[in-house]
Amino acid sequence: DLPQGDRVQALYIWIDGTGEGLRSKTKTLDKKPKSVDELPIWNYDGSSTYQAQGQNSDTYLHPVKIYPDPFRRGDNILVMCETYKYNKEPTETNHRKICKEMMDAAANLKPWFGIEQEYTLLSQDGHPFGWPKNGFPGPQGPYYCGVGANRVYGRDVVEAHYRSCLYAGIRVSGTNAEVMPAQWEYQVGPTEGIHMGDDLWVSRYILQRVAEDFGVVVSFDPKPMAGDWNGAGAHTNFSTEPMRKPGGMEAIQNAIDKMSKHHIRHIKAYDPREGKDNERRLTGAHETSSIH
């Protein structure tokens, strides 16, 4: 906690060209910004994040939301950013721009989201954290919401992440150990509109940053372990104001009917490999529906 005068460290966060990975770098500001509008646009080498060619690699960070920094604390901040190419067009993995436009168009419906984010903790060798190095733990059953060193692995990471998100102003509504040992879940929301996307991505950044301090790896892979082990998802709870009012079941059924006509298109949008990752998990077994 060394003094830093009036200067503030602003850690800019963005999604890289994989559509899954997060990157960050820190900028010194002369004073604490009063709003995101006071933050400068910044640039980085997009050829090193799968977002540009080497001969024209300048890529730009446009700040969109500020969070208190739970690591540096004080007046220091985390900054969620959108990414833009040298020609001012959004990068291929900047899905936030069009999402924001859609959320603004639907603002009168007050769309709420609650995301149940599952993840798996791994040792640095890629083996699930706490599992025997030359074998497997006992079958699934005692681990879900469990307690005890023989049933729960990595609780220190979970608790540090939980508290860090609350410090950052992210509405984490709960957490629990999941069915597979070393697998956990936390819930973000209910949050309205574009704030859900921002809060979810920053909560993922904080999780990986916390795990880094513990020497543990976070995996969001839908099926990190083959065999009779549960996968990990990000279940989405959604409603609009008409759905939440008395008689809202009609609005819910109408939405389901519309979505049912675009199943394949939606599945392709759910992961960067057009559904191939989720196909490993959505088999109809281990508490899932079939992807087909």
mmCIF file with all atom_site columns, C-alpha atoms in Angstrom, residues 146-277:
data_model
loop_
_atom_site.group_PDB
_atom_site.id
_atom_site.type_symbol
_atom_site.label_atom_id
_atom_site.label_alt_id
_atom_site.label_comp_id
_atom_site.label_asym_id
_atom_site.label_entity_id
_atom_site.label_seq_id
_atom_site.pdbx_PDB_ins_code
_atom_site.Cartn_x
_atom_site.Cartn_y
_atom_site.Cartn_z
_atom_site.occupancy
_atom_site.B_iso_or_equiv
_atom_site.pdbx_formal_charge
_atom_site.auth_seq_id
_atom_site.auth_comp_id
_atom_site.auth_asym_id
_atom_site.auth_atom_id
_atom_site.pdbx_PDB_model_num
ATOM 1   C CA . GLY A 1 146 ? -19.733 -30.379 -0.294  1.00 0.00 ? 146 GLY A CA 1
ATOM 2   C CA . VAL A 1 147 ? -17.431 -29.561 2.589   1.00 0.00 ? 147 VAL A CA 1
ATOM 3   C CA . GLY A 1 148 ? -14.160 -31.136 3.719   1.00 0.00 ? 148 GLY A CA 1
ATOM 4   C CA . ALA A 1 149 ? -10.688 -31.479 2.269   1.00 0.00 ? 149 ALA A CA 1
ATOM 5   C CA . ASN A 1 150 ? -11.588 -34.850 0.710   1.00 0.00 ? 150 ASN A CA 1
ATOM 6   C CA . ARG A 1 151 ? -14.536 -33.364 -1.184  1.00 0.00 ? 151 ARG A CA 1
ATOM 7   C CA . VAL A 1 152 ? -13.757 -29.741 -1.986  1.00 0.00 ? 152 VAL A CA 1
ATOM 8   C CA . TYR A 1 153 ? -10.663 -28.390 -3.747  1.00 0.00 ? 153 TYR A CA 1
ATOM 9   C CA . GLY A 1 154 ? -9.742  -24.725 -4.175  1.00 0.00 ? 154 GLY A CA 1
ATOM 10  C CA . ARG A 1 155 ? -12.115 -22.960 -1.788  1.00 0.00 ? 155 ARG A CA 1
ATOM 11  C CA . ASP A 1 156 ? -9.518  -20.242 -1.050  1.00 0.00 ? 156 ASP A CA 1
ATOM 12  C CA . VAL A 1 157 ? -9.600  -19.241 -4.734  1.00 0.00 ? 157 VAL A CA 1
ATOM 13  C CA . VAL A 1 158 ? -13.403 -19.196 -4.701  1.00 0.00 ? 158 VAL A CA 1
ATOM 14  C CA . GLU A 1 159 ? -13.686 -17.035 -1.589  1.00 0.00 ? 159 GLU A CA 1
ATOM 15  C CA . ALA A 1 160 ? -11.048 -14.551 -2.784  1.00 0.00 ? 160 ALA A CA 1
ATOM 16  C CA . HIS A 1 161 ? -12.810 -14.262 -6.141  1.00 0.00 ? 161 HIS A CA 1
ATOM 17  C CA . TYR A 1 162 ? -16.217 -13.781 -4.512  1.00 0.00 ? 162 TYR A CA 1
ATOM 18  C CA . ARG A 1 163 ? -15.009 -10.967 -2.259  1.00 0.00 ? 163 ARG A CA 1
ATOM 19  C CA . SER A 1 164 ? -13.028 -9.337  -5.077  1.00 0.00 ? 164 SER A CA 1
ATOM 20  C CA . CYS A 1 165 ? -16.115 -9.207  -7.298  1.00 0.00 ? 165 CYS A CA 1
ATOM 21  C CA . LEU A 1 166 ? -18.188 -7.639  -4.523  1.00 0.00 ? 166 LEU A CA 1
ATOM 22  C CA . TYR A 1 167 ? -15.452 -5.047  -3.994  1.00 0.00 ? 167 TYR A CA 1
ATOM 23  C CA . ALA A 1 168 ? -15.532 -4.284  -7.727  1.00 0.00 ? 168 ALA A CA 1
ATOM 24  C CA . GLY A 1 169 ? -19.291 -3.697  -7.615  1.00 0.00 ? 169 GLY A CA 1
ATOM 25  C CA . ILE A 1 170 ? -20.198 -6.842  -9.563  1.00 0.00 ? 170 ILE A CA 1
ATOM 26  C CA . ARG A 1 171 ? -23.444 -8.375  -8.389  1.00 0.00 ? 171 ARG A CA 1
ATOM 27  C CA . VAL A 1 172 ? -22.363 -11.915 -7.612  1.00 0.00 ? 172 VAL A CA 1
ATOM 28  C CA . SER A 1 173 ? -25.431 -13.459 -6.021  1.00 0.00 ? 173 SER A CA 1
ATOM 29  C CA . GLY A 1 174 ? -23.904 -16.734 -4.876  1.00 0.00 ? 174 GLY A CA 1
ATOM 30  C CA . THR A 1 175 ? -21.399 -19.540 -5.363  1.00 0.00 ? 175 THR A CA 1
ATOM 31  C CA . ASN A 1 176 ? -21.182 -23.299 -4.773  1.00 0.00 ? 176 ASN A CA 1
ATOM 32  C CA . ALA A 1 177 ? -19.022 -26.351 -5.352  1.00 0.00 ? 177 ALA A CA 1
ATOM 33  C CA . GLU A 1 178 ? -20.215 -28.304 -8.395  1.00 0.00 ? 178 GLU A CA 1
ATOM 34  C CA . VAL A 1 179 ? -20.778 -31.991 -9.213  1.00 0.00 ? 179 VAL A CA 1
ATOM 35  C CA . MET A 1 180 ? -17.254 -32.754 -10.447 1.00 0.00 ? 180 MET A CA 1
ATOM 36  C CA . PRO A 1 181 ? -14.507 -32.218 -7.861  1.00 0.00 ? 181 PRO A CA 1
ATOM 37  C CA . ALA A 1 182 ? -12.471 -29.044 -8.551  1.00 0.00 ? 182 ALA A CA 1
ATOM 38  C CA . GLN A 1 183 ? -15.457 -27.630 -10.444 1.00 0.00 ? 183 GLN A CA 1
ATOM 39  C CA . TRP A 1 184 ? -17.257 -24.561 -9.100  1.00 0.00 ? 184 TRP A CA 1
ATOM 40  C CA . GLU A 1 185 ? -20.032 -22.162 -10.042 1.00 0.00 ? 185 GLU A CA 1
ATOM 41  C CA . TYR A 1 186 ? -20.810 -18.553 -9.279  1.00 0.00 ? 186 TYR A CA 1
ATOM 42  C CA . GLN A 1 187 ? -23.870 -16.581 -10.281 1.00 0.00 ? 187 GLN A CA 1
ATOM 43  C CA . VAL A 1 188 ? -23.834 -13.039 -11.671 1.00 0.00 ? 188 VAL A CA 1
ATOM 44  C CA . GLY A 1 189 ? -27.030 -11.007 -11.626 1.00 0.00 ? 189 GLY A CA 1
ATOM 45  C CA . PRO A 1 190 ? -29.811 -10.290 -11.974 1.00 0.00 ? 190 PRO A CA 1
ATOM 46  C CA . THR A 1 191 ? -28.372 -7.470  -14.053 1.00 0.00 ? 191 THR A CA 1
ATOM 47  C CA . GLU A 1 192 ? -30.031 -5.413  -16.770 1.00 0.00 ? 192 GLU A CA 1
ATOM 48  C CA . GLY A 1 193 ? -28.973 -5.047  -20.383 1.00 0.00 ? 193 GLY A CA 1
ATOM 49  C CA . ILE A 1 194 ? -25.374 -4.624  -21.503 1.00 0.00 ? 194 ILE A CA 1
ATOM 50  C CA . HIS A 1 195 ? -24.133 -4.469  -17.905 1.00 0.00 ? 195 HIS A CA 1
ATOM 51  C CA . MET A 1 196 ? -24.507 -8.254  -17.697 1.00 0.00 ? 196 MET A CA 1
ATOM 52  C CA . GLY A 1 197 ? -21.942 -8.817  -20.438 1.00 0.00 ? 197 GLY A CA 1
ATOM 53  C CA . ASP A 1 198 ? -19.505 -6.331  -18.944 1.00 0.00 ? 198 ASP A CA 1
ATOM 54  C CA . ASP A 1 199 ? -19.880 -7.705  -15.425 1.00 0.00 ? 199 ASP A CA 1
ATOM 55  C CA . LEU A 1 200 ? -19.543 -11.330 -16.543 1.00 0.00 ? 200 LEU A CA 1
ATOM 56  C CA . TRP A 1 201 ? -16.345 -10.718 -18.530 1.00 0.00 ? 201 TRP A CA 1
ATOM 57  C CA . VAL A 1 202 ? -14.764 -8.671  -15.747 1.00 0.00 ? 202 VAL A CA 1
ATOM 58  C CA . SER A 1 203 ? -15.740 -11.331 -13.192 1.00 0.00 ? 203 SER A CA 1
ATOM 59  C CA . ARG A 1 204 ? -13.952 -13.893 -15.388 1.00 0.00 ? 204 ARG A CA 1
ATOM 60  C CA . TYR A 1 205 ? -10.897 -11.660 -15.517 1.00 0.00 ? 205 TYR A CA 1
ATOM 61  C CA . ILE A 1 206 ? -10.914 -11.282 -11.724 1.00 0.00 ? 206 ILE A CA 1
ATOM 62  C CA . LEU A 1 207 ? -11.258 -15.055 -11.317 1.00 0.00 ? 207 LEU A CA 1
ATOM 63  C CA . GLN A 1 208 ? -8.236  -15.763 -13.487 1.00 0.00 ? 208 GLN A CA 1
ATOM 64  C CA . ARG A 1 209 ? -6.250  -12.995 -11.807 1.00 0.00 ? 209 ARG A CA 1
ATOM 65  C CA . VAL A 1 210 ? -7.049  -14.384 -8.340  1.00 0.00 ? 210 VAL A CA 1
ATOM 66  C CA . ALA A 1 211 ? -6.168  -17.926 -9.426  1.00 0.00 ? 211 ALA A CA 1
ATOM 67  C CA . GLU A 1 212 ? -2.860  -16.615 -10.775 1.00 0.00 ? 212 GLU A CA 1
ATOM 68  C CA . ASP A 1 213 ? -1.893  -15.576 -7.223  1.00 0.00 ? 213 ASP A CA 1
ATOM 69  C CA . PHE A 1 214 ? -2.587  -19.139 -6.047  1.00 0.00 ? 214 PHE A CA 1
ATOM 70  C CA . GLY A 1 215 ? -0.685  -20.752 -8.926  1.00 0.00 ? 215 GLY A CA 1
ATOM 71  C CA . VAL A 1 216 ? -3.903  -22.355 -10.203 1.00 0.00 ? 216 VAL A CA 1
ATOM 72  C CA . VAL A 1 217 ? -5.348  -22.354 -13.738 1.00 0.00 ? 217 VAL A CA 1
ATOM 73  C CA . VAL A 1 218 ? -9.020  -21.599 -14.503 1.00 0.00 ? 218 VAL A CA 1
ATOM 74  C CA . SER A 1 219 ? -10.700 -23.506 -17.330 1.00 0.00 ? 219 SER A CA 1
ATOM 75  C CA . PHE A 1 220 ? -14.064 -22.586 -18.839 1.00 0.00 ? 220 PHE A CA 1
ATOM 76  C CA . ASP A 1 221 ? -13.894 -25.560 -21.186 1.00 0.00 ? 221 ASP A CA 1
ATOM 77  C CA . PRO A 1 222 ? -17.332 -27.199 -21.522 1.00 0.00 ? 222 PRO A CA 1
ATOM 78  C CA . LYS A 1 223 ? -15.928 -30.712 -21.001 1.00 0.00 ? 223 LYS A CA 1
ATOM 79  C CA . PRO A 1 224 ? -12.451 -30.607 -19.428 1.00 0.00 ? 224 PRO A CA 1
ATOM 80  C CA . MET A 1 225 ? -12.480 -34.290 -18.435 1.00 0.00 ? 225 MET A CA 1
ATOM 81  C CA . ALA A 1 226 ? -13.772 -37.042 -20.720 1.00 0.00 ? 226 ALA A CA 1
ATOM 82  C CA . GLY A 1 227 ? -15.737 -39.901 -19.218 1.00 0.00 ? 227 GLY A CA 1
ATOM 83  C CA . ASP A 1 228 ? -18.266 -40.020 -16.410 1.00 0.00 ? 228 ASP A CA 1
ATOM 84  C CA . TRP A 1 229 ? -17.675 -36.452 -15.250 1.00 0.00 ? 229 TRP A CA 1
ATOM 85  C CA . ASN A 1 230 ? -19.945 -33.423 -15.527 1.00 0.00 ? 230 ASN A CA 1
ATOM 86  C CA . GLY A 1 231 ? -19.004 -30.608 -17.884 1.00 0.00 ? 231 GLY A CA 1
ATOM 87  C CA . ALA A 1 232 ? -19.136 -26.870 -17.211 1.00 0.00 ? 232 ALA A CA 1
ATOM 88  C CA . GLY A 1 233 ? -21.580 -24.376 -18.690 1.00 0.00 ? 233 GLY A CA 1
ATOM 89  C CA . ALA A 1 234 ? -22.812 -20.822 -18.306 1.00 0.00 ? 234 ALA A CA 1
ATOM 90  C CA . HIS A 1 235 ? -26.547 -21.219 -17.844 1.00 0.00 ? 235 HIS A CA 1
ATOM 91  C CA . THR A 1 236 ? -28.471 -18.098 -18.795 1.00 0.00 ? 236 THR A CA 1
ATOM 92  C CA . ASN A 1 237 ? -31.611 -16.996 -16.969 1.00 0.00 ? 237 ASN A CA 1
ATOM 93  C CA . PHE A 1 238 ? -33.453 -14.290 -18.900 1.00 0.00 ? 238 PHE A CA 1
ATOM 94  C CA . SER A 1 239 ? -36.647 -12.296 -18.558 1.00 0.00 ? 239 SER A CA 1
ATOM 95  C CA . THR A 1 240 ? -38.262 -9.101  -19.781 1.00 0.00 ? 240 THR A CA 1
ATOM 96  C CA . GLU A 1 241 ? -40.639 -6.946  -17.780 1.00 0.00 ? 241 GLU A CA 1
ATOM 97  C CA . PRO A 1 242 ? -43.721 -8.471  -19.468 1.00 0.00 ? 242 PRO A CA 1
ATOM 98  C CA . MET A 1 243 ? -42.445 -11.932 -18.485 1.00 0.00 ? 243 MET A CA 1
ATOM 99  C CA . ARG A 1 244 ? -42.112 -10.894 -14.846 1.00 0.00 ? 244 ARG A CA 1
ATOM 100 C CA . LYS A 1 245 ? -45.644 -9.487  -14.560 1.00 0.00 ? 245 LYS A CA 1
ATOM 101 C CA . PRO A 1 246 ? -48.768 -11.518 -13.689 1.00 0.00 ? 246 PRO A CA 1
ATOM 102 C CA . GLY A 1 247 ? -49.732 -13.528 -16.760 1.00 0.00 ? 247 GLY A CA 1
ATOM 103 C CA . GLY A 1 248 ? -46.157 -13.403 -17.998 1.00 0.00 ? 248 GLY A CA 1
ATOM 104 C CA . MET A 1 249 ? -46.171 -17.049 -19.058 1.00 0.00 ? 249 MET A CA 1
ATOM 105 C CA . GLU A 1 250 ? -47.651 -16.021 -22.424 1.00 0.00 ? 250 GLU A CA 1
ATOM 106 C CA . ALA A 1 251 ? -44.661 -13.750 -23.130 1.00 0.00 ? 251 ALA A CA 1
ATOM 107 C CA . ILE A 1 252 ? -42.321 -16.566 -22.071 1.00 0.00 ? 252 ILE A CA 1
ATOM 108 C CA . GLN A 1 253 ? -43.979 -19.075 -24.397 1.00 0.00 ? 253 GLN A CA 1
ATOM 109 C CA . ASN A 1 254 ? -43.847 -16.601 -27.295 1.00 0.00 ? 254 ASN A CA 1
ATOM 110 C CA . ALA A 1 255 ? -40.105 -16.105 -26.755 1.00 0.00 ? 255 ALA A CA 1
ATOM 111 C CA . ILE A 1 256 ? -39.509 -19.867 -26.599 1.00 0.00 ? 256 ILE A CA 1
ATOM 112 C CA . ASP A 1 257 ? -41.434 -20.339 -29.841 1.00 0.00 ? 257 ASP A CA 1
ATOM 113 C CA . LYS A 1 258 ? -39.304 -17.738 -31.622 1.00 0.00 ? 258 LYS A CA 1
ATOM 114 C CA . MET A 1 259 ? -36.051 -19.211 -30.324 1.00 0.00 ? 259 MET A CA 1
ATOM 115 C CA . SER A 1 260 ? -37.049 -22.756 -31.305 1.00 0.00 ? 260 SER A CA 1
ATOM 116 C CA . LYS A 1 261 ? -36.960 -21.763 -34.977 1.00 0.00 ? 261 LYS A CA 1
ATOM 117 C CA . HIS A 1 262 ? -33.262 -20.780 -34.778 1.00 0.00 ? 262 HIS A CA 1
ATOM 118 C CA . HIS A 1 263 ? -31.719 -23.536 -32.641 1.00 0.00 ? 263 HIS A CA 1
ATOM 119 C CA . ILE A 1 264 ? -28.774 -24.345 -34.919 1.00 0.00 ? 264 ILE A CA 1
ATOM 120 C CA . ARG A 1 265 ? -27.928 -20.675 -35.494 1.00 0.00 ? 265 ARG A CA 1
ATOM 121 C CA . HIS A 1 266 ? -27.930 -20.043 -31.752 1.00 0.00 ? 266 HIS A CA 1
ATOM 122 C CA . ILE A 1 267 ? -25.803 -23.095 -30.981 1.00 0.00 ? 267 ILE A CA 1
ATOM 123 C CA . LYS A 1 268 ? -23.195 -21.891 -33.497 1.00 0.00 ? 268 LYS A CA 1
ATOM 124 C CA . ALA A 1 269 ? -23.021 -18.547 -31.705 1.00 0.00 ? 269 ALA A CA 1
ATOM 125 C CA . TYR A 1 270 ? -22.507 -20.037 -28.249 1.00 0.00 ? 270 TYR A CA 1
ATOM 126 C CA . ASP A 1 271 ? -18.812 -20.821 -28.645 1.00 0.00 ? 271 ASP A CA 1
ATOM 127 C CA . PRO A 1 272 ? -16.027 -19.636 -30.984 1.00 0.00 ? 272 PRO A CA 1
ATOM 128 C CA . ARG A 1 273 ? -15.927 -23.014 -32.757 1.00 0.00 ? 273 ARG A CA 1
ATOM 129 C CA . GLU A 1 274 ? -19.567 -22.808 -33.874 1.00 0.00 ? 274 GLU A CA 1
ATOM 130 C CA . GLY A 1 275 ? -20.852 -25.275 -31.305 1.00 0.00 ? 275 GLY A CA 1
ATOM 131 C CA . LYS A 1 276 ? -18.098 -27.881 -31.541 1.00 0.00 ? 276 LYS A CA 1
ATOM 132 C CA . ASP A 1 277 ? -16.946 -27.228 -27.962 1.00 0.00 ? 277 ASP A CA 1
#
